């Protein structure tokens, strides 16, 4: 089993920045992908950014490309999401997810992820 705990959410004005963290514990050695998803009220859960933990390769959704950066600190078993240039449309609950399934491709389908955190809220005011 793997446990994921997110932190770093909060309320910012448009144009501001936040850095989210997700710390993994438990049987983390088999994790292959860690990703950030977000879900706003009344909307489907959306994949935002992903990292392949074995080599640090990353991918981000087009909607946040150039503004959000995903990274990892393997020594701390922690995933980060640096969010710059936040817009009101970025407001959502942000979730960390992990999977031990290996793949040649990034997958932003929520169903592909086995482990989930409880989420951290991001609010952006205009």
Backbone as JSON, one array per atom type, in Angstrom:
{
  "sequence": "XXXXXXXXXXXXXXXXXXXXXXXXXXXXXXXXXXXXXXXXXXXXXXXXXXXXXXXXXXXXXXXXXXXXXXXXXXXXXXXXXXXXXXXXXXXXXXXXXXXXXXXXXXXXXXXXXXXXXXXXXXXXXX",
  "N": [[0.82, -1.2, 0.0], [0.31, 2.31, -0.57], [0.55, 5.52, 0.74], [-0.6, 8.82, 0.3], [-0.07, 12.23, 0.85], [-1.16, 15.43, 0.49], [-0.16, 18.9, 0.43], [0.0, 22.51, 0.78], [-1.92, 23.96, -0.57], [-4.12, 26.82, -0.99], [-5.27, 30.24, -0.89], [-5.06, 32.58, -3.43], [-4.39, 35.56, -5.33], [-5.25, 36.25, -8.75], [-2.65, 35.66, -11.06], [-0.81, 35.08, -9.15], [1.28, 32.72, -7.27], [1.64, 29.3, -6.25], [2.94, 26.48, -4.47], [2.46, 23.14, -4.53], [2.71, 20.2, -2.55], [3.32, 16.69, -2.34], [3.6, 14.02, -0.36], [4.78, 10.77, -0.29], [4.3, 7.6, 1.25], [4.9, 4.32, 2.67], [4.84, 1.43, 0.61], [6.67, 2.52, -1.54], [8.54, 1.95, -3.45], [7.81, 0.7, -5.83], [6.41, 2.51, -7.31], [5.69, 4.05, -10.38], [4.59, 6.16, -11.9], [3.74, 9.42, -10.87], [1.23, 11.8, -10.35], [-0.56, 14.89, -10.78], [-3.89, 15.8, -10.34], [-6.9, 17.68, -10.87], [-10.01, 18.94, -9.68], [-12.81, 20.77, -10.22], [-15.84, 22.16, -8.86], [-18.67, 20.51, -10.14], [-17.36, 19.68, -12.41], [-15.43, 17.32, -14.35], [-12.76, 15.22, -13.11], [-9.53, 16.27, -13.82], [-6.49, 15.63, -15.45], [-3.38, 17.11, -14.71], [-0.54, 17.29, -14.48], [2.33, 15.18, -14.77], [4.79, 12.8, -13.68], [7.39, 10.59, -14.51], [8.69, 8.43, -12.39], [11.08, 7.03, -12.43], [12.96, 8.18, -14.14], [12.49, 10.88, -14.11], [11.18, 12.13, -16.18], [8.73, 14.32, -17.53], [5.33, 15.48, -18.02], [2.88, 17.82, -18.95], [-0.46, 19.11, -18.88], [-2.01, 20.72, -21.68], [-3.48, 22.93, -20.93], [-2.17, 24.09, -18.81], [0.4, 24.39, -19.53], [3.56, 25.9, -19.58], [3.0, 27.4, -17.38], [2.7, 25.78, -15.11], [4.8, 23.55, -13.29], [6.07, 20.35, -12.79], [7.77, 18.35, -10.42], [10.13, 16.23, -8.65], [11.39, 15.02, -5.51], [13.35, 12.59, -4.83], [14.68, 11.68, -2.58], [13.12, 12.58, -0.52], [10.75, 11.4, -1.07], [8.79, 12.93, -2.34], [6.51, 14.75, -4.29], [6.14, 17.6, -6.33], [4.24, 20.49, -7.31], [4.67, 23.28, -8.97], [3.0, 26.2, -9.33], [2.51, 28.85, -11.32], [1.47, 32.13, -12.4], [-1.29, 31.95, -11.84], [-4.72, 31.46, -12.63], [-8.23, 32.36, -12.43], [-9.62, 30.14, -13.44], [-8.07, 28.03, -12.67], [-8.76, 27.32, -10.15], [-9.58, 24.83, -7.9], [-9.98, 21.55, -6.36], [-7.03, 19.96, -5.71], [-5.45, 16.95, -6.44], [-3.16, 14.39, -5.59], [-1.79, 11.59, -7.22], [-0.85, 8.16, -7.72], [0.73, 5.43, -9.43], [1.68, 2.01, -9.85], [1.94, 0.86, -12.2], [3.71, 0.27, -15.1], [4.6, 2.04, -18.1], [5.02, 3.12, -21.51], [4.02, 5.54, -22.03], [2.65, 8.67, -20.89], [-0.22, 8.98, -18.87], [-3.2, 10.53, -18.44], [-5.57, 9.67, -17.52], [-7.77, 9.28, -14.95], [-8.58, 6.81, -14.02], [-6.42, 5.18, -14.32], [-4.85, 5.28, -12.13], [-3.92, 4.06, -8.99], [-3.52, 4.85, -6.35], [-4.45, 7.5, -4.21], [-4.38, 10.82, -2.88], [-5.92, 12.9, -0.32], [-6.46, 15.41, -1.18], [-5.97, 18.94, -1.82], [-7.03, 22.24, -1.43], [-7.26, 24.79, -3.85], [-7.7, 28.15, -4.34], [-8.46, 30.85, -6.42], [-8.6, 34.21, -6.81], [-10.05, 36.85, -8.7]],
  "CA": [[0.0, 0.0, 0.0], [0.99, 3.6, -0.64], [-0.24, 6.63, 1.26], [-0.22, 10.1, -0.3], [-0.58, 13.37, 1.61], [-0.9, 16.7, -0.18], [-0.15, 20.13, 1.22], [0.4, 23.69, 0.03], [-3.02, 24.7, -1.17], [-4.47, 28.08, -0.34], [-6.0, 31.24, -1.65], [-4.17, 33.58, -4.01], [-4.98, 36.39, -6.37], [-4.85, 35.92, -10.12], [-1.28, 36.02, -11.32], [0.04, 34.63, -8.06], [1.91, 31.4, -7.33], [1.57, 28.36, -5.14], [3.62, 25.22, -4.69], [1.84, 22.01, -3.86], [3.6, 19.07, -2.25], [2.67, 15.41, -2.09], [4.57, 13.1, 0.23], [4.37, 9.38, -0.37], [4.85, 6.69, 2.26], [4.5, 2.94, 2.45], [5.62, 0.69, -0.38], [6.84, 3.48, -2.63], [9.58, 1.52, -4.38], [7.27, 0.23, -7.1], [5.7, 3.58, -8.01], [6.26, 4.43, -11.67], [4.1, 7.49, -12.26], [3.0, 10.25, -9.91], [0.57, 12.83, -11.13], [-1.5, 15.82, -10.18], [-5.2, 15.99, -10.96], [-7.7, 18.7, -10.21], [-11.45, 18.83, -9.92], [-13.62, 21.92, -9.81], [-17.25, 21.77, -8.65], [-19.47, 20.3, -11.34], [-16.52, 19.3, -13.54], [-14.73, 16.05, -14.23], [-11.38, 15.28, -12.65], [-8.66, 16.58, -14.97], [-5.06, 15.45, -15.25], [-2.68, 18.37, -14.85], [0.89, 17.09, -14.69], [2.73, 13.82, -14.4], [6.22, 12.54, -13.72], [7.82, 9.19, -14.5], [9.58, 8.53, -11.24], [12.37, 6.35, -12.63], [13.95, 9.05, -14.8], [12.13, 12.28, -13.95], [10.5, 12.7, -17.35], [7.47, 14.96, -17.13], [4.36, 15.93, -19.0], [1.84, 18.68, -18.37], [-1.6, 19.34, -19.75], [-1.9, 21.94, -22.49], [-4.14, 24.04, -20.24], [-1.27, 24.69, -17.81], [1.76, 24.38, -20.06], [4.21, 27.21, -19.48], [2.68, 28.02, -16.08], [2.87, 24.78, -14.05], [5.96, 22.68, -13.4], [6.04, 19.21, -11.87], [9.12, 17.86, -10.1], [10.15, 15.27, -7.55], [12.58, 14.87, -4.68], [13.3, 11.17, -4.5], [15.16, 11.46, -1.21], [12.03, 12.9, 0.4], [9.53, 10.77, -1.58], [7.85, 14.03, -2.46], [6.16, 15.29, -5.6], [5.8, 19.01, -6.24], [3.62, 21.17, -8.44], [4.86, 24.72, -8.92], [1.96, 26.83, -10.14], [2.73, 30.28, -11.51], [0.49, 32.75, -13.26], [-2.58, 31.32, -11.59], [-5.91, 32.09, -13.18], [-9.43, 31.88, -11.74], [-9.98, 28.83, -13.95], [-7.24, 27.0, -12.03], [-9.31, 27.02, -8.84], [-10.08, 23.45, -7.84], [-9.32, 20.66, -5.41], [-5.92, 19.3, -6.38], [-5.17, 15.63, -5.91], [-1.96, 13.66, -5.97], [-2.1, 10.2, -7.53], [0.31, 7.34, -8.06], [0.47, 4.09, -9.95], [2.85, 1.15, -10.0], [1.88, 0.29, -13.54], [4.69, 0.87, -15.99], [4.08, 2.33, -19.42], [5.86, 3.98, -22.34], [3.33, 6.79, -22.25], [1.96, 9.3, -19.79], [-1.66, 8.72, -18.9], [-3.94, 11.45, -17.58], [-6.86, 9.07, -17.18], [-7.8, 9.05, -13.5], [-8.76, 5.39, -13.76], [-5.14, 4.48, -14.41], [-4.11, 5.49, -10.88], [-4.39, 3.2, -7.9], [-3.39, 5.5, -5.05], [-4.89, 8.89, -4.24], [-4.4, 11.59, -1.66], [-7.2, 13.47, 0.07], [-6.66, 16.65, -1.91], [-5.71, 20.24, -1.2], [-7.87, 23.21, -2.14], [-6.64, 25.99, -4.42], [-8.67, 29.18, -4.67], [-7.84, 31.97, -7.13], [-9.54, 35.32, -6.93], [-9.72, 37.76, -9.83]],
  "C": [[0.86, 1.25, 0.0], [0.03, 4.65, -0.1], [0.32, 7.93, 0.68], [-0.87, 11.23, 0.51], [-0.17, 14.65, 0.91], [-0.87, 17.85, 0.83], [0.19, 21.29, 0.29], [-0.7, 24.46, -0.64], [-3.3, 25.98, -0.4], [-5.21, 28.99, -1.28], [-5.03, 32.3, -2.13], [-4.96, 34.43, -5.0], [-4.48, 35.94, -7.74], [-3.46, 36.49, -10.4], [-0.3, 35.54, -10.27], [0.55, 33.21, -8.27], [1.62, 30.59, -6.08], [2.42, 27.16, -5.49], [2.96, 24.15, -3.85], [2.89, 20.92, -3.65], [2.75, 17.83, -2.02], [3.74, 14.44, -1.59], [4.0, 11.69, 0.23], [5.04, 8.57, 0.73], [4.3, 5.3, 2.01], [5.4, 2.28, 1.43], [5.79, 1.53, -1.65], [7.8, 3.01, -3.71], [9.07, 1.1, -5.75], [6.52, 1.31, -7.88], [6.42, 3.93, -9.29], [5.82, 5.83, -12.11], [3.44, 8.13, -11.04], [2.46, 11.45, -10.66], [-0.27, 13.73, -10.25], [-2.76, 15.88, -11.03], [-5.88, 17.14, -10.23], [-9.16, 18.49, -10.58], [-12.15, 20.05, -9.35], [-15.06, 21.46, -9.64], [-17.99, 21.64, -9.97], [-18.68, 19.88, -12.56], [-15.86, 17.95, -13.28], [-13.31, 16.26, -13.72], [-10.46, 15.36, -13.88], [-7.2, 16.35, -14.61], [-4.31, 16.73, -15.58], [-1.21, 18.17, -15.21], [1.28, 15.72, -14.16], [4.25, 13.7, -14.49], [6.46, 11.03, -13.68], [8.94, 9.11, -13.49], [10.96, 7.92, -11.48], [13.41, 7.24, -13.28], [13.61, 10.53, -14.74], [11.49, 12.92, -15.16], [9.13, 13.21, -16.93], [6.59, 15.26, -18.33], [3.34, 16.79, -18.28], [0.73, 18.87, -19.38], [-1.44, 20.66, -20.49], [-2.48, 23.16, -21.76], [-3.23, 24.74, -19.23], [0.16, 24.78, -18.3], [2.33, 25.8, -20.05], [3.94, 27.91, -18.17], [2.94, 27.06, -14.92], [4.09, 23.91, -14.35], [5.87, 21.58, -12.36], [7.48, 18.72, -11.65], [9.02, 16.89, -8.93], [11.45, 15.38, -6.77], [12.56, 13.43, -4.19], [13.74, 10.9, -3.06], [14.06, 11.7, -0.18], [10.72, 12.21, 0.0], [8.42, 11.79, -1.77], [7.74, 14.5, -3.9], [5.75, 16.74, -5.41], [5.04, 19.46, -7.49], [3.79, 22.66, -8.2], [3.87, 25.36, -9.87], [2.2, 28.33, -10.16], [1.67, 30.84, -12.44], [-0.9, 32.17, -13.09], [-3.73, 32.16, -12.1], [-7.13, 31.59, -12.4], [-9.86, 30.48, -12.19], [-9.15, 27.7, -13.38], [-7.78, 26.6, -10.66], [-9.96, 25.64, -8.84], [-9.5, 22.77, -6.62], [-8.25, 19.94, -6.22], [-5.56, 18.01, -5.66], [-3.85, 15.09, -6.45], [-2.36, 12.21, -6.2], [-0.84, 9.46, -7.93], [-0.13, 5.99, -8.58], [1.78, 3.32, -10.02], [2.85, 0.46, -11.36], [2.87, 1.02, -14.44], [4.09, 1.06, -17.38], [5.1, 3.16, -20.18], [5.27, 5.38, -22.46], [2.76, 7.34, -20.95], [0.46, 9.09, -19.98], [-2.35, 9.65, -17.92], [-5.35, 10.95, -17.31], [-6.85, 8.72, -15.7], [-7.92, 7.57, -13.16], [-7.47, 4.59, -13.8], [-4.37, 4.52, -13.09], [-4.76, 4.76, -9.72], [-4.45, 3.93, -6.56], [-3.72, 6.99, -5.19], [-4.72, 9.53, -2.87], [-5.78, 12.17, -1.43], [-7.48, 14.79, -0.62], [-6.31, 17.89, -1.11], [-6.37, 21.3, -2.07], [-7.03, 24.39, -2.62], [-7.75, 26.93, -4.85], [-7.94, 30.35, -5.31], [-8.89, 33.05, -7.33], [-9.08, 36.28, -8.02], [-9.55, 39.19, -9.35]]
}
